[in-house]
Amino acid sequence: MTLDSKIPAGPLSEKWDRHKFNLKLVNPANKRRYDVIIVGTGLAGASAAASLAELGYNVKTFCFQDSPRRAHSIAAQGGINAAKNYRNDGDSVYRLFYDTIKGGDYRAREANVHRLAQVSVNIIDQCVAQGVPFAREYGGLLDNRSFGGAQVSRTFYAKGQTGQQLLLGAYSAMNRMVGSGQIKSYTRHEMLELVMVDGQARGIIARDMVTGEIERHSAHAVVLCTGGYGNVFYLTTYARGSNATAIWRAHKKGAFFGNPCMTQIHPTCIPVSGDHQSKLTLMSESLRNDGRIWVPKQKGDPRPPADIPEDDRDYYLERRYPSFGNLVPRDIASRAAKDMCDKGYGVGKTGLAVYLDFSDAINRLGEKAVEAKYGNLFDMYKQITGDNPYKTPMMIYPAVHYTMGGLWVDYNLMTTIPGLYACGEANFSDHGANRLGASALMQGLADGYFVLPYTIGDYLAGVERKPIANDTPEFMEAEKAVKERLNKLLSIKGKKTVHDFHRELGLIMWNHCGMGRNEQGLKEGIVKMRALREEFWKDLLVPGSDNELNQNLEKAGRVADYLELGELMMVDALERKESCGGHFREEYQTPEGEALRDDDNFAYVAAWEYKGDNQAHQLHKEELEYEFIQRSQRSYK
Amino acid sequence: MSKFFEFLNSSVGRKWLMAFTGLFLCLFVLVHMSGNLQLFKNDGGKAFNQYAVFMTTFPLIKVVSYVNYLLILVHALNGFYLVNKNRQARPVKYAGAKSDASASWSSRNMGLLGTVLLVFIVIHMGHFWREFHFVPMEAKQYITKIGEIPTEGTPFDTVITIQAKDFKEPRHYTINQQDMSGRMATYEVVELKDLYGEVAEAFKSPLYVAFYVLAMIALSYHLAHGFQSAFQTFGIRSKTYAPIIKGLGNLLFAIIIPALFAAMPLYFLFIKH
Amino acid sequence: MSGNMNLTLKVWRQKNASDTGRIETYPAKNISPDMSFLEMLDVVNEDLIKEGKDPIAFDHDCREGICGMCSMYINGRAHGPNKGVTACQLHMRSFKNGDTIIIEPWRAAAFPVLRDLIVDRTALEKIQQAGGFVSVNTGSAPDANAIPVPKWNADEAFNAAACIGCGACVAACKNSSAMLFMSAKVSQYALLPQGKAEAKMRVTNMLKVHDEQGFGACTNTEACEAECPKGISVSNIARMNREYAAAMLAGE
């Protein structure tokens, strides 16, 4: 099978408009004869569901939470980028496009990223019209802040709760359609299998998480908006429920997996405090606008941070990257922190932390102003650590936060399975090897509001307008497979809980496929992963049954999938013998320790095809053509 | 009109009804209390008894008082309805609720306080109001010298008791007769039902006084929450005015009014026996 | 480890919606003060599973205080003793060695218990679906800066919109009223020009559903505000009362 990215021809800035014109349309009267299933109701899912329902399609949404509003998009703090140029500081669609491509270390598609930058302006308009309370200036117009990887102020925000407000906006749009009957919302439902009929995605098998009932749902198209798969790492900033099951099931049914090794480690998270820890908490990147990152110049300096004089502090980001300073992209900031800690300059009990200091900002702007900007983040930090960041610097350390990889999709966001789409973090799309801050919200909403509603029609226009039966052999078989799998998990009755396995899995991933990766480590990791997987299926202990609310059973299914996905991530990382963005292979670095890309051999998207259990994945390469941008060594100095 | 009833039947509308009737009753309590201050006058109960007649005969006041009885009924019935409905909203109670940590005692016990007050009102009206209206009662004849100021001796003010069976209706007339010095003078004669005497008699019982004081404590707590709460229900709330409404409301309705009301039985029990 | 605590948990256990449920007692041993409350429950659950018992089911997801999934009544308070935090942000340093902790689900007729500490909050969804939106189709929006919004309004709208829909207000209210929840949404839109057009319809429809779902009426105890992890103000309820009366009583 050859990959066709379906990128339209023509000048960069006209590609999307031309493409929209060329896409087939579904007659308004016919739209109601098509059913679309949307799995996941975060920014991408909720916005897609609302927009498709507004168009007249019958939409069914599925989420594992008790409400679409709880999707983890809600936790995004900092903001959303848009090329509005309200600041008159030289921003433009092209500059946002350029920054995003460069930020992604030249591993994203030009056409996709340009489209993203183009529709970014519509997103802000849409959200404001929905009543999203963005921060405003006294004149009543929208305020902006700056974010990592950009030298213009283009980030729109709502205090430290931008993701929440945008999600609630999309959720409200969705609610309107639920109220009108155009969307049927299934909550506390988890998709456990994709159903294919004649090689096309035609439905899903879902489990009612309250009763345990297995349900068959059919549709003319299935859209996966289930977010990223970072929870493979166990300790992450993801929600505990975030999982890869939907995309992994789809992958095993034929959807290629794009760039699985591309994970983002966020530089400003609260460090780990002990073994009991269940998740890591992110402190918005916006903190780097006013906070200065430093470590003591002397290793193991025992003095409290406030007592360490200016001369004994190493503001290493400002020193190494004078022009971007504390606002370098995330991969660079994270790696620099790891680098300093590895060299022994780390602070705190574990030595795995650096200071993020606001004393300058407090002196310059006053505590009030700092509180107005970051108050909720400071409160959160205090709540978790017991330290007061107004008085003593925060301690931060990088943590897994986002996955740039995901299901491979073409320009229409369709996976390699006809009728199966992936939007938002679930696809590999627009961020290349590293995502810039405030771009995840942008991409999720761009996909859901402004891309999918056009592109899905092109597919549906060619699909027969009759209801899809959900009792065909394909559905019955998929349902049976799901039930068998659940029974298998319950029947092992071993000694280790699913949390035990998840924790071990996370450790393997973090040690072998974390911020720094190398050939030997990855190879060892793969061996360990296979052993753990084997142990899992022999020694897992899941209490209870499958016909009740059973949180351990839910999680067991997810961890089973991580155990396979984790291996693919390491296989991909091993295959990519270069460093780029979030993927840092220690063998490939510049003399200064920066990522060293290999454009001659690795300027491609790795799309992995599943070939069967215990069979090696097959690699397909989508070469990345750069027509408009000159690739260069990324520099933020 | 149906919209109006839909409003009244909604949870917010029922609260409006509580607030509206409650505020009217606050006003009534204020007037009632100021009127009753006549009890403290050292005039043999004349002012108080006059006030009692005025309140029960003046047409406008009469209308208002019947409205008042109606509103008490509406307030109470609606209150019972809401308490019951709100109980149904939580069929299973918490085993370890620490409600005092988040809300004041009075705000959580309006139903209880209201019930105490309703019982009080029934007893109170069953006693004074019923007897005043329907039961023959001793009356007083207040004779006061008017017109000419006496030059010597004390003013000739006399209070004469009239037996209940001899009293028909309140009268107000003047007579001319000799005063103590033998000079002719004009006297004002007022004949009134002696509610004051009833009150003074009733409040000789410590148990009865205790019940009244208890009821006034209930009133204090009821209005501490109720008065300011009504404004919240009407949506009259701003950062600037909320503390003022709360502060002044509490001072007047939760402290001054119940305290003065409670002072009346105590006055008769301990001071004026 | 030194400083670790031993606690006694009294937890509501209920197999499913039709089970009657009861409080059961479990020890929580060797609990670090740095753990979050939910991490403490994780530890207890791991022990229960290994002892062959059913772990305690509780809702949780983001574990950083924003998704609104976690919902438990801890020692008689919604989300526990600390102000302005959800159960997932409550840390064990707020408790002492030897403490007994009572853990119950949200209690309301509108929130039936599904299992143990998990309740069904679909009733809140229904309120939102009745009017918690601005009717604007994707693609039909004017430029974001076309309508200036006074900063005060934008900030107040934001403060109202900060609601995470956890239901603590309902749980803390003696009447199980969802007025704070609903009024936050009504207020957010009432304060913004974008929401004005359908303000009347919104508040009437939302209140109708609120009452139908079996939530109680507000009696202004303000327990909701005191227990709200996001500090949503009861002034939103005042605004909603105003909006509702204006919508229902104004002549047409």
PDB file of C-alpha atoms in Angstrom, chain A residues 47 50-51 54 64-72 74-75 77 84 86 124-126 128-134 136-142 158-161 164-165 168 171-173 175-179 185 187-188 210 237-242 273 276-282 349 380 382-386 449-450 495-497 499-500 503 541 543-544 548-552, chain C residues 15 32 34-36 38-39 42-43 45-46 49-50 52-64 66-69 82-85 89-91 93-94 114-115 118-122 124-125 128-130 132-151 154-155 157-159 161-167 181 185 188-189 192 194-195 230:
ATOM      1  CA  SER A  47     -16.103  20.838  18.080  1.00  0.00           C
ATOM      2  CA  ALA A  50     -21.198  20.260  17.160  1.00  0.00           C
ATOM      3  CA  SER A  51     -20.169  21.352  13.670  1.00  0.00           C
ATOM      4  CA  GLU A  54     -25.146  21.784  12.840  1.00  0.00           C
ATOM      5  CA  PHE A  64     -15.506   7.482  28.961  1.00  0.00           C
ATOM      6  CA  GLN A  65     -16.065  10.347  31.419  1.00  0.00           C
ATOM      7  CA  ASP A  66     -19.457  11.145  32.873  1.00  0.00           C
ATOM      8  CA  SER A  67     -19.612  14.287  30.766  1.00  0.00           C
ATOM      9  CA  PRO A  68     -17.947  15.536  27.592  1.00  0.00           C
ATOM     10  CA  ARG A  69     -16.845  18.557  29.582  1.00  0.00           C
ATOM     11  CA  ARG A  70     -14.299  16.508  31.503  1.00  0.00           C
ATOM     12  CA  ALA A  71     -12.095  15.610  28.558  1.00  0.00           C
ATOM     13  CA  HIS A  72      -8.490  16.422  29.321  1.00  0.00           C
ATOM     14  CA  ILE A  74      -9.836  21.075  29.956  1.00  0.00           C
ATOM     15  CA  ALA A  75      -6.481  21.009  31.676  1.00  0.00           C
ATOM     16  CA  GLN A  77      -3.680  26.194  30.809  1.00  0.00           C
ATOM     17  CA  LYS A  84      -4.670  37.762  14.352  1.00  0.00           C
ATOM     18  CA  TYR A  86      -3.984  42.380  16.946  1.00  0.00           C
ATOM     19  CA  ILE A 124     -10.853  32.888  17.914  1.00  0.00           C
ATOM     20  CA  ASP A 125     -13.864  34.467  16.198  1.00  0.00           C
ATOM     21  CA  GLN A 126     -15.913  31.335  16.738  1.00  0.00           C
ATOM     22  CA  VAL A 128     -15.705  34.633  21.179  1.00  0.00           C
ATOM     23  CA  ALA A 129     -19.116  34.318  19.529  1.00  0.00           C
ATOM     24  CA  GLN A 130     -19.807  31.288  21.740  1.00  0.00           C
ATOM     25  CA  GLY A 131     -19.194  33.391  24.809  1.00  0.00           C
ATOM     26  CA  VAL A 132     -15.736  32.110  25.702  1.00  0.00           C
ATOM     27  CA  PRO A 133     -14.496  34.683  28.229  1.00  0.00           C
ATOM     28  CA  PHE A 134     -11.015  35.405  26.923  1.00  0.00           C
ATOM     29  CA  ARG A 136      -9.508  41.434  27.705  1.00  0.00           C
ATOM     30  CA  GLU A 137      -7.871  44.792  28.043  1.00  0.00           C
ATOM     31  CA  TYR A 138      -9.556  47.846  29.521  1.00  0.00           C
ATOM     32  CA  GLY A 139     -10.600  48.964  26.059  1.00  0.00           C
ATOM     33  CA  GLY A 140     -12.708  45.843  25.826  1.00  0.00           C
ATOM     34  CA  LEU A 141     -10.572  44.174  23.166  1.00  0.00           C
ATOM     35  CA  LEU A 142      -8.794  40.841  23.432  1.00  0.00           C
ATOM     36  CA  ALA A 158      -8.388  32.993  29.709  1.00  0.00           C
ATOM     37  CA  LYS A 159      -6.248  33.264  32.838  1.00  0.00           C
ATOM     38  CA  GLY A 160      -4.611  29.869  33.353  1.00  0.00           C
ATOM     39  CA  GLN A 161      -7.719  28.043  32.207  1.00  0.00           C
ATOM     40  CA  GLN A 164     -11.184  24.753  30.077  1.00  0.00           C
ATOM     41  CA  GLN A 165     -12.891  27.743  28.561  1.00  0.00           C
ATOM     42  CA  LEU A 168     -16.641  24.477  27.617  1.00  0.00           C
ATOM     43  CA  TYR A 171     -19.140  21.564  24.840  1.00  0.00           C
ATOM     44  CA  SER A 172     -21.815  24.250  24.887  1.00  0.00           C
ATOM     45  CA  ALA A 173     -22.075  24.092  21.106  1.00  0.00           C
ATOM     46  CA  ASN A 175     -24.994  20.634  24.163  1.00  0.00           C
ATOM     47  CA  ARG A 176     -27.088  22.779  21.908  1.00  0.00           C
ATOM     48  CA  MET A 177     -27.119  19.968  19.383  1.00  0.00           C
ATOM     49  CA  VAL A 178     -27.757  17.329  22.044  1.00  0.00           C
ATOM     50  CA  GLY A 179     -30.700  19.406  23.182  1.00  0.00           C
ATOM     51  CA  SER A 185     -24.293  11.653  23.641  1.00  0.00           C
ATOM     52  CA  THR A 187     -21.166   9.083  28.388  1.00  0.00           C
ATOM     53  CA  ARG A 188     -19.369   6.526  30.548  1.00  0.00           C
ATOM     54  CA  VAL A 210     -21.835   1.378  34.383  1.00  0.00           C
ATOM     55  CA  THR A 237       0.436  15.264  32.951  1.00  0.00           C
ATOM     56  CA  TYR A 238      -2.338  13.348  31.197  1.00  0.00           C
ATOM     57  CA  ALA A 239      -5.600  12.609  32.923  1.00  0.00           C
ATOM     58  CA  ARG A 240      -5.613   9.196  34.499  1.00  0.00           C
ATOM     59  CA  GLY A 241      -8.279   8.008  32.124  1.00  0.00           C
ATOM     60  CA  SER A 242      -6.622   9.249  28.926  1.00  0.00           C
ATOM     61  CA  SER A 273       7.600  13.531  45.298  1.00  0.00           C
ATOM     62  CA  HIS A 276       2.822   6.837  45.553  1.00  0.00           C
ATOM     63  CA  GLN A 277       2.578   9.490  42.893  1.00  0.00           C
ATOM     64  CA  SER A 278      -0.183   8.890  40.389  1.00  0.00           C
ATOM     65  CA  LYS A 279       0.303  11.779  38.035  1.00  0.00           C
ATOM     66  CA  LEU A 280       2.332  14.879  37.417  1.00  0.00           C
ATOM     67  CA  THR A 281       0.947  18.352  37.388  1.00  0.00           C
ATOM     68  CA  LEU A 282       1.897  20.787  34.734  1.00  0.00           C
ATOM     69  CA  LYS A 349      15.302  16.326  47.610  1.00  0.00           C
ATOM     70  CA  MET A 380      -2.140  25.046  42.634  1.00  0.00           C
ATOM     71  CA  LYS A 382       1.193  25.660  46.853  1.00  0.00           C
ATOM     72  CA  GLN A 383      -1.610  23.162  47.276  1.00  0.00           C
ATOM     73  CA  ILE A 384       0.459  20.319  45.880  1.00  0.00           C
ATOM     74  CA  THR A 385       3.880  21.045  47.309  1.00  0.00           C
ATOM     75  CA  GLY A 386       3.090  22.998  50.446  1.00  0.00           C
ATOM     76  CA  TYR A 449     -14.565  23.204  13.574  1.00  0.00           C
ATOM     77  CA  PHE A 450     -12.979  23.985  10.264  1.00  0.00           C
ATOM     78  CA  LYS A 495      -0.883 -11.651  41.640  1.00  0.00           C
ATOM     79  CA  LYS A 496      -0.035  -8.228  40.251  1.00  0.00           C
ATOM     80  CA  THR A 497      -2.520  -5.447  39.838  1.00  0.00           C
ATOM     81  CA  HIS A 499      -1.293  -0.478  38.466  1.00  0.00           C
ATOM     82  CA  ASP A 500       1.781  -2.549  39.208  1.00  0.00           C
ATOM     83  CA  ARG A 503       4.068   1.581  36.821  1.00  0.00           C
ATOM     84  CA  LEU A 541      -5.068  -9.697  38.830  1.00  0.00           C
ATOM     85  CA  PRO A 543     -11.002  -8.029  40.656  1.00  0.00           C
ATOM     86  CA  GLY A 544     -14.727  -8.204  39.986  1.00  0.00           C
ATOM     87  CA  GLU A 548     -20.585  -4.170  36.617  1.00  0.00           C
ATOM     88  CA  LEU A 549     -18.785  -0.881  37.035  1.00  0.00           C
ATOM     89  CA  ASN A 550     -15.222  -2.156  37.172  1.00  0.00           C
ATOM     90  CA  GLN A 551     -12.477   0.451  37.014  1.00  0.00           C
ATOM     91  CA  ASN A 552      -9.680  -2.101  37.165  1.00  0.00           C
TER      92      ASN A 552
ATOM     93  CA  LYS C  15     -22.470  -2.381  44.754  1.00  0.00           C
ATOM     94  CA  SER C  32       2.710   9.868  53.282  1.00  0.00           C
ATOM     95  CA  ASP C  34       2.749  14.267  50.368  1.00  0.00           C
ATOM     96  CA  MET C  35       0.079  12.012  48.889  1.00  0.00           C
ATOM     97  CA  SER C  36      -3.057  13.446  47.470  1.00  0.00           C
ATOM     98  CA  LEU C  38      -6.932  10.073  45.837  1.00  0.00           C
ATOM     99  CA  GLU C  39      -3.437   8.640  45.921  1.00  0.00           C
ATOM    100  CA  ASP C  42      -5.145   4.204  45.404  1.00  0.00           C
ATOM    101  CA  VAL C  43      -2.909   2.723  48.077  1.00  0.00           C
ATOM    102  CA  ASN C  45      -7.371  -0.055  46.842  1.00  0.00           C
ATOM    103  CA  GLU C  46      -4.176  -1.846  45.885  1.00  0.00           C
ATOM    104  CA  ILE C  49      -7.358  -5.996  45.505  1.00  0.00           C
ATOM    105  CA  LYS C  50      -4.469  -8.062  46.795  1.00  0.00           C
ATOM    106  CA  GLY C  52      -9.175 -10.413  47.204  1.00  0.00           C
ATOM    107  CA  LYS C  53     -11.676  -7.684  48.049  1.00  0.00           C
ATOM    108  CA  ASP C  54     -13.444  -5.202  45.828  1.00  0.00           C
ATOM    109  CA  PRO C  55     -11.590  -1.909  45.541  1.00  0.00           C
ATOM    110  CA  ILE C  56     -13.434   1.299  46.330  1.00  0.00           C
ATOM    111  CA  ALA C  57     -14.824   2.798  43.142  1.00  0.00           C
ATOM    112  CA  PHE C  58     -14.460   6.569  42.899  1.00  0.00           C
ATOM    113  CA  ASP C  59     -14.603   9.037  40.047  1.00  0.00           C
ATOM    114  CA  HIS C  60     -11.379  10.791  39.128  1.00  0.00           C
ATOM    115  CA  ASP C  61      -9.598  11.812  35.991  1.00  0.00           C
ATOM    116  CA  CYS C  62      -7.315  14.813  35.621  1.00  0.00           C
ATOM    117  CA  ARG C  63      -6.126  14.784  39.231  1.00  0.00           C
ATOM    118  CA  GLU C  64      -5.205  18.426  38.972  1.00  0.00           C
ATOM    119  CA  ILE C  66      -9.929  21.051  36.742  1.00  0.00           C
ATOM    120  CA  CYS C  67     -11.945  18.233  35.182  1.00  0.00           C
ATOM    121  CA  GLY C  68     -14.532  18.123  37.967  1.00  0.00           C
ATOM    122  CA  MET C  69     -14.733  14.348  37.912  1.00  0.00           C
ATOM    123  CA  ASN C  82      -9.827  22.653  52.699  1.00  0.00           C
ATOM    124  CA  LYS C  83     -11.289  25.635  50.936  1.00  0.00           C
ATOM    125  CA  GLY C  84     -10.948  26.090  47.208  1.00  0.00           C
ATOM    126  CA  VAL C  85      -9.696  22.620  46.316  1.00  0.00           C
ATOM    127  CA  GLN C  89      -5.868  18.433  45.204  1.00  0.00           C
ATOM    128  CA  LEU C  90      -6.464  17.733  48.855  1.00  0.00           C
ATOM    129  CA  HIS C  91      -3.229  16.418  50.284  1.00  0.00           C
ATOM    130  CA  ARG C  93      -0.804  16.748  55.091  1.00  0.00           C
ATOM    131  CA  SER C  94      -4.220  18.151  55.988  1.00  0.00           C
ATOM    132  CA  LEU C 114     -23.855   4.142  40.622  1.00  0.00           C
ATOM    133  CA  ARG C 115     -21.291   2.423  42.769  1.00  0.00           C
ATOM    134  CA  ILE C 118     -19.541   7.286  42.081  1.00  0.00           C
ATOM    135  CA  VAL C 119     -22.740   9.154  41.345  1.00  0.00           C
ATOM    136  CA  ASP C 120     -24.594   9.869  38.139  1.00  0.00           C
ATOM    137  CA  ARG C 121     -24.484  13.584  37.351  1.00  0.00           C
ATOM    138  CA  THR C 122     -26.390  13.417  34.086  1.00  0.00           C
ATOM    139  CA  LEU C 124     -26.335  18.586  35.346  1.00  0.00           C
ATOM    140  CA  GLU C 125     -25.809  17.750  31.684  1.00  0.00           C
ATOM    141  CA  GLN C 128     -26.736  22.600  30.194  1.00  0.00           C
ATOM    142  CA  GLN C 129     -28.425  21.054  27.204  1.00  0.00           C
ATOM    143  CA  ALA C 130     -31.532  23.095  27.901  1.00  0.00           C
ATOM    144  CA  GLY C 132     -26.184  26.526  28.414  1.00  0.00           C
ATOM    145  CA  PHE C 133     -24.984  27.827  25.069  1.00  0.00           C
ATOM    146  CA  VAL C 134     -25.019  30.657  22.595  1.00  0.00           C
ATOM    147  CA  SER C 135     -26.710  29.606  19.379  1.00  0.00           C
ATOM    148  CA  VAL C 136     -23.980  30.269  16.871  1.00  0.00           C
ATOM    149  CA  ASN C 137     -23.194  27.866  14.080  1.00  0.00           C
ATOM    150  CA  THR C 138     -19.596  27.146  13.216  1.00  0.00           C
ATOM    151  CA  GLY C 139     -18.340  29.610  10.670  1.00  0.00           C
ATOM    152  CA  SER C 140     -20.896  32.329  11.242  1.00  0.00           C
ATOM    153  CA  ALA C 141     -18.950  34.390  13.750  1.00  0.00           C
ATOM    154  CA  PRO C 142     -17.900  38.012  13.194  1.00  0.00           C
ATOM    155  CA  ASP C 143     -14.345  39.154  13.929  1.00  0.00           C
ATOM    156  CA  ALA C 144     -13.462  38.498  17.537  1.00  0.00           C
ATOM    157  CA  ASN C 145     -12.747  42.164  18.212  1.00  0.00           C
ATOM    158  CA  ALA C 146     -15.867  43.429  16.440  1.00  0.00           C
ATOM    159  CA  ILE C 147     -17.736  43.745  19.741  1.00  0.00           C
ATOM    160  CA  PRO C 148     -15.709  45.182  22.605  1.00  0.00           C
ATOM    161  CA  VAL C 149     -16.605  43.735  25.981  1.00  0.00           C
ATOM    162  CA  PRO C 150     -15.863  45.801  29.085  1.00  0.00           C
ATOM    163  CA  LYS C 151     -13.072  44.170  31.037  1.00  0.00           C
ATOM    164  CA  ALA C 154     -15.289  39.747  30.720  1.00  0.00           C
ATOM    165  CA  ASP C 155     -13.652  39.081  34.081  1.00  0.00           C
ATOM    166  CA  ALA C 157     -18.037  36.153  33.029  1.00  0.00           C
ATOM    167  CA  PHE C 158     -14.769  34.310  33.372  1.00  0.00           C
ATOM    168  CA  ASN C 159     -15.200  33.945  37.114  1.00  0.00           C
ATOM    169  CA  ALA C 161     -17.325  30.223  33.720  1.00  0.00           C
ATOM    170  CA  ALA C 162     -14.610  28.819  35.983  1.00  0.00           C
ATOM    171  CA  CYS C 163     -17.193  26.304  37.256  1.00  0.00           C
ATOM    172  CA  ILE C 164     -15.925  22.766  36.761  1.00  0.00           C
ATOM    173  CA  GLY C 165     -19.332  21.115  37.076  1.00  0.00           C
ATOM    174  CA  CYS C 166     -18.251  18.796  39.865  1.00  0.00           C
ATOM    175  CA  GLY C 167     -21.535  19.100  41.733  1.00  0.00           C
ATOM    176  CA  PHE C 181     -24.112  25.501  38.987  1.00  0.00           C
ATOM    177  CA  LYS C 185     -23.702  29.428  33.282  1.00  0.00           C
ATOM    178  CA  GLN C 188     -21.517  33.961  32.121  1.00  0.00           C
ATOM    179  CA  TYR C 189     -23.753  34.537  29.140  1.00  0.00           C
ATOM    180  CA  LEU C 192     -21.482  39.050  27.647  1.00  0.00           C
ATOM    181  CA  GLN C 194     -22.843  37.509  22.757  1.00  0.00           C
ATOM    182  CA  GLY C 195     -25.199  35.848  25.195  1.00  0.00           C
ATOM    183  CA  LYS C 230     -13.559  27.278  42.240  1.00  0.00           C
TER     184      LYS C 230
END
